[in-house]
Amino acid sequence: MRNALLRRNPVDIDIATNATPDEVAWIFPGARFVGKSFGVTLVPGGEKWFEVATFRRDVGTADGRRPLTVEFTGPEEDARRRDFTINALFYDPVRELVIDYVNGLQDLDQRVVRAVGDPRARFREDFLRMLRAIRFASVLEFEIDSQTFDAIKEAAPHILQISAERIFQELDRIWTESDKPGRGLYLLRDSGLLEHILPEVMAMNGVEQPPEFHPEGDVFVHTALALNAMEGRDSVLAWSVLLHDVGKPQTQILTPDGQIRFPGHANVGAEMADAILRRLRASNELREAVIHLVRHHMRFVDWPRMKASTRRKIVAHPLFEKELALHKADCLASHGLLDTWAAAREEFERFRAEPALPKPWIRGRDLLALGIPEGPELGSWLRLAYDAQLEGRFDDRESLVTWLREQLASNRLPPSEPDEPTAPPPAQPEDSSA
């Protein structure tokens, strides 16, 4: 009902009735009981299933999540056991009437998230409701009623009684469903929830950065702005933006000349992101993607000085488009310069129009035939041959083989060549986003 009144697309449809589960199953023979003792029945409707709940009153709680038992009751008492007033509105499709027992319409009009009745009692019934309050406020761009917010602050440590999976789901929805997820991050901090569920992110609060690259403020401020600057709202990008600088508090140093630096923060952050997402029971696919993006988010600093073959390998990675999106959000949330992003994007589009990584012309057997023995030297020559191919220095395989034979005969090439540029980087701090 809430989303319909706000003219938002409903995520799902909850149906409440005075019919008991047995009566619902009698009316709909294909129904399934998924929580009969709690009055919940699944009813088939075409290709979808609808959850039908009997009006009830919850009795007691054993774990800060589920009631000990329920008693079937009428609609008003059912409304008064729900979490927030804006979620306790009923719609009678027969009379085409909105039924409001808890002043939910007024709170909807005033854009307020308010617990039904005593907020402390509501949160004791299910501590996940604290995170749901943050999510509703962030996604709907509502304010949280002051008494409700105070109750969240008091009960914040109890959030750890909730399973990691449910916490992850709520956080994920904050990052991916909000137009300005950075506000959700601030609400998590100010409510006291963040220090319990993501202490590593809370540690970014107050960590100063070099003002020449980060005029916006500390690491926490930067991260919130980067979340708001994201283009697209998928989980991989959102968690990567949230955690891209999570290694900065552990790596911050002050140089003798008074400069702030964060050496190695990307690698440290990648390891931390791994631990955080394991703790939250995120999927392996998401976790591994986020680790990759966090670990490599600083390599755009060296983009203009990379060899063409190195850049080509990077843009061929399946996650490179998300790397670009993370880099853009990182820049927009700091110095605002997008020259490197634009150059990398142009190169990505150019390489995407053709096979990103063609099959190598030269194989190990070719080099063996040229007289290179098996071992590390063989791998070095293979890499040199493939880099030369990627850089477009030869038109075909035959000319590349001729060049390799000449180099071997004259011994003009070293047995190895670094994969990254050998020119010394300009004076630029390791934490620059450009």
PDB file of C-alpha atoms in Angstrom, residues 142-265:
ATOM      1  CA  PHE A 142      12.156  10.232   4.531  1.00  0.00           C
ATOM      2  CA  GLU A 143      13.176  11.456   7.973  1.00  0.00           C
ATOM      3  CA  ILE A 144      13.195   9.110  10.958  1.00  0.00           C
ATOM      4  CA  ASP A 145      10.994  10.131  13.860  1.00  0.00           C
ATOM      5  CA  SER A 146      13.188  11.307  16.769  1.00  0.00           C
ATOM      6  CA  GLN A 147      11.804   8.807  19.322  1.00  0.00           C
ATOM      7  CA  THR A 148      12.225   5.992  16.825  1.00  0.00           C
ATOM      8  CA  PHE A 149      15.808   7.087  16.103  1.00  0.00           C
ATOM      9  CA  ASP A 150      16.632   7.331  19.814  1.00  0.00           C
ATOM     10  CA  ALA A 151      15.330   3.798  20.292  1.00  0.00           C
ATOM     11  CA  ILE A 152      17.612   2.597  17.481  1.00  0.00           C
ATOM     12  CA  LYS A 153      20.599   4.204  19.196  1.00  0.00           C
ATOM     13  CA  GLU A 154      19.756   2.447  22.440  1.00  0.00           C
ATOM     14  CA  ALA A 155      19.260  -0.959  20.857  1.00  0.00           C
ATOM     15  CA  ALA A 156      22.030  -0.741  18.241  1.00  0.00           C
ATOM     16  CA  PRO A 157      24.339  -3.373  19.852  1.00  0.00           C
ATOM     17  CA  HIS A 158      21.532  -5.931  19.584  1.00  0.00           C
ATOM     18  CA  ILE A 159      21.787  -5.873  15.785  1.00  0.00           C
ATOM     19  CA  LEU A 160      24.418  -8.597  16.119  1.00  0.00           C
ATOM     20  CA  GLN A 161      21.669 -10.961  17.247  1.00  0.00           C
ATOM     21  CA  ILE A 162      20.458 -10.914  13.638  1.00  0.00           C
ATOM     22  CA  SER A 163      21.963 -13.326  11.123  1.00  0.00           C
ATOM     23  CA  ALA A 164      24.704 -12.045   8.843  1.00  0.00           C
ATOM     24  CA  GLU A 165      22.656 -12.945   5.766  1.00  0.00           C
ATOM     25  CA  ARG A 166      19.731 -10.738   6.796  1.00  0.00           C
ATOM     26  CA  ILE A 167      22.059  -7.855   7.670  1.00  0.00           C
ATOM     27  CA  PHE A 168      23.762  -8.157   4.279  1.00  0.00           C
ATOM     28  CA  GLN A 169      20.419  -8.104   2.460  1.00  0.00           C
ATOM     29  CA  GLU A 170      19.323  -4.892   4.184  1.00  0.00           C
ATOM     30  CA  LEU A 171      22.664  -3.176   3.582  1.00  0.00           C
ATOM     31  CA  ASP A 172      22.663  -4.266  -0.046  1.00  0.00           C
ATOM     32  CA  ARG A 173      19.228  -2.763  -0.550  1.00  0.00           C
ATOM     33  CA  ILE A 174      20.362   0.513   1.026  1.00  0.00           C
ATOM     34  CA  TRP A 175      23.267   0.779  -1.431  1.00  0.00           C
ATOM     35  CA  THR A 176      21.360  -0.386  -4.520  1.00  0.00           C
ATOM     36  CA  GLU A 177      17.839   1.015  -4.058  1.00  0.00           C
ATOM     37  CA  SER A 178      18.632   4.529  -2.785  1.00  0.00           C
ATOM     38  CA  ASP A 179      19.119   7.459  -5.114  1.00  0.00           C
ATOM     39  CA  LYS A 180      21.600   8.822  -2.548  1.00  0.00           C
ATOM     40  CA  PRO A 181      22.994   5.808  -0.689  1.00  0.00           C
ATOM     41  CA  GLY A 182      25.544   8.050   1.005  1.00  0.00           C
ATOM     42  CA  ARG A 183      22.725   9.331   3.193  1.00  0.00           C
ATOM     43  CA  GLY A 184      22.042   5.776   4.275  1.00  0.00           C
ATOM     44  CA  LEU A 185      25.706   5.485   5.278  1.00  0.00           C
ATOM     45  CA  TYR A 186      25.413   8.615   7.439  1.00  0.00           C
ATOM     46  CA  LEU A 187      22.236   7.294   9.069  1.00  0.00           C
ATOM     47  CA  LEU A 188      23.985   4.017   9.856  1.00  0.00           C
ATOM     48  CA  ARG A 189      26.824   5.955  11.465  1.00  0.00           C
ATOM     49  CA  ASP A 190      24.659   8.351  13.443  1.00  0.00           C
ATOM     50  CA  SER A 191      22.356   5.583  14.679  1.00  0.00           C
ATOM     51  CA  GLY A 192      25.265   3.600  16.118  1.00  0.00           C
ATOM     52  CA  LEU A 193      24.564   0.582  13.905  1.00  0.00           C
ATOM     53  CA  LEU A 194      27.609   1.009  11.675  1.00  0.00           C
ATOM     54  CA  GLU A 195      30.179   0.468  14.409  1.00  0.00           C
ATOM     55  CA  HIS A 196      28.655  -2.933  15.149  1.00  0.00           C
ATOM     56  CA  ILE A 197      28.040  -4.305  11.649  1.00  0.00           C
ATOM     57  CA  LEU A 198      30.818  -2.580   9.663  1.00  0.00           C
ATOM     58  CA  PRO A 199      33.426  -1.353  12.163  1.00  0.00           C
ATOM     59  CA  GLU A 200      36.021  -1.209   9.360  1.00  0.00           C
ATOM     60  CA  VAL A 201      33.889   1.370   7.536  1.00  0.00           C
ATOM     61  CA  MET A 202      33.225   3.277  10.752  1.00  0.00           C
ATOM     62  CA  ALA A 203      37.014   3.502  11.209  1.00  0.00           C
ATOM     63  CA  MET A 204      37.190   5.704   8.080  1.00  0.00           C
ATOM     64  CA  ASN A 205      35.303   8.440   9.935  1.00  0.00           C
ATOM     65  CA  GLY A 206      37.695  11.310  10.727  1.00  0.00           C
ATOM     66  CA  VAL A 207      40.673   9.902   8.788  1.00  0.00           C
ATOM     67  CA  GLU A 208      42.186  12.941   7.087  1.00  0.00           C
ATOM     68  CA  GLN A 209      43.313  12.940   3.444  1.00  0.00           C
ATOM     69  CA  PRO A 210      45.635  15.192   1.406  1.00  0.00           C
ATOM     70  CA  PRO A 211      43.510  18.273   0.627  1.00  0.00           C
ATOM     71  CA  GLU A 212      45.089  18.784  -2.797  1.00  0.00           C
ATOM     72  CA  PHE A 213      43.459  15.558  -3.969  1.00  0.00           C
ATOM     73  CA  HIS A 214      40.584  15.317  -1.519  1.00  0.00           C
ATOM     74  CA  PRO A 215      39.163  18.789  -0.871  1.00  0.00           C
ATOM     75  CA  GLU A 216      35.854  17.154   0.125  1.00  0.00           C
ATOM     76  CA  GLY A 217      37.116  15.955   3.500  1.00  0.00           C
ATOM     77  CA  ASP A 218      37.974  12.746   5.305  1.00  0.00           C
ATOM     78  CA  VAL A 219      37.760   9.179   4.013  1.00  0.00           C
ATOM     79  CA  PHE A 220      34.232   8.665   5.346  1.00  0.00           C
ATOM     80  CA  VAL A 221      32.930  11.827   3.675  1.00  0.00           C
ATOM     81  CA  HIS A 222      34.631  10.817   0.439  1.00  0.00           C
ATOM     82  CA  THR A 223      33.068   7.349   0.540  1.00  0.00           C
ATOM     83  CA  ALA A 224      29.562   8.720   1.114  1.00  0.00           C
ATOM     84  CA  LEU A 225      29.985  11.135  -1.800  1.00  0.00           C
ATOM     85  CA  ALA A 226      31.299   8.329  -4.000  1.00  0.00           C
ATOM     86  CA  LEU A 227      28.242   6.217  -3.197  1.00  0.00           C
ATOM     87  CA  ASN A 228      26.052   9.124  -4.270  1.00  0.00           C
ATOM     88  CA  ALA A 229      28.090   9.587  -7.460  1.00  0.00           C
ATOM     89  CA  MET A 230      27.690   5.975  -8.627  1.00  0.00           C
ATOM     90  CA  GLU A 231      26.162   5.552 -12.062  1.00  0.00           C
ATOM     91  CA  GLY A 232      24.128   2.396 -11.789  1.00  0.00           C
ATOM     92  CA  ARG A 233      23.050   0.554  -8.683  1.00  0.00           C
ATOM     93  CA  ASP A 234      24.313  -3.007  -8.930  1.00  0.00           C
ATOM     94  CA  SER A 235      25.659  -4.820  -5.866  1.00  0.00           C
ATOM     95  CA  VAL A 236      29.209  -5.368  -7.132  1.00  0.00           C
ATOM     96  CA  LEU A 237      29.763  -1.702  -7.913  1.00  0.00           C
ATOM     97  CA  ALA A 238      28.065  -0.507  -4.721  1.00  0.00           C
ATOM     98  CA  TRP A 239      30.094  -2.703  -2.356  1.00  0.00           C
ATOM     99  CA  SER A 240      33.272  -1.852  -4.277  1.00  0.00           C
ATOM    100  CA  VAL A 241      32.627   1.864  -3.885  1.00  0.00           C
ATOM    101  CA  LEU A 242      31.828   1.415  -0.195  1.00  0.00           C
ATOM    102  CA  LEU A 243      35.025  -0.547   0.461  1.00  0.00           C
ATOM    103  CA  HIS A 244      37.493   0.898  -2.051  1.00  0.00           C
ATOM    104  CA  ASP A 245      39.275   2.978   0.612  1.00  0.00           C
ATOM    105  CA  VAL A 246      38.594   0.754   3.620  1.00  0.00           C
ATOM    106  CA  GLY A 247      42.346   0.094   3.882  1.00  0.00           C
ATOM    107  CA  LYS A 248      43.233   3.762   4.399  1.00  0.00           C
ATOM    108  CA  PRO A 249      42.859   3.925   8.200  1.00  0.00           C
ATOM    109  CA  GLN A 250      45.389   1.085   8.593  1.00  0.00           C
ATOM    110  CA  THR A 251      47.912   2.495   6.115  1.00  0.00           C
ATOM    111  CA  GLN A 252      47.843   6.228   6.822  1.00  0.00           C
ATOM    112  CA  ILE A 253      51.274   7.776   7.366  1.00  0.00           C
ATOM    113  CA  LEU A 254      52.537  11.326   7.752  1.00  0.00           C
ATOM    114  CA  THR A 255      55.741  11.949   5.776  1.00  0.00           C
ATOM    115  CA  PRO A 256      58.604  14.033   7.224  1.00  0.00           C
ATOM    116  CA  ASP A 257      57.487  16.979   5.094  1.00  0.00           C
ATOM    117  CA  GLY A 258      53.952  16.793   6.520  1.00  0.00           C
ATOM    118  CA  GLN A 259      52.230  15.015   3.636  1.00  0.00           C
ATOM    119  CA  ILE A 260      49.452  12.455   4.236  1.00  0.00           C
ATOM    120  CA  ARG A 261      49.936   9.172   2.388  1.00  0.00           C
ATOM    121  CA  PHE A 262      48.268   5.744   2.291  1.00  0.00           C
ATOM    122  CA  PRO A 263      50.892   3.367   0.837  1.00  0.00           C
ATOM    123  CA  GLY A 264      49.475   0.016  -0.200  1.00  0.00           C
ATOM    124  CA  HIS A 265      45.936   0.834   0.881  1.00  0.00           C
TER     125      HIS A 265
END
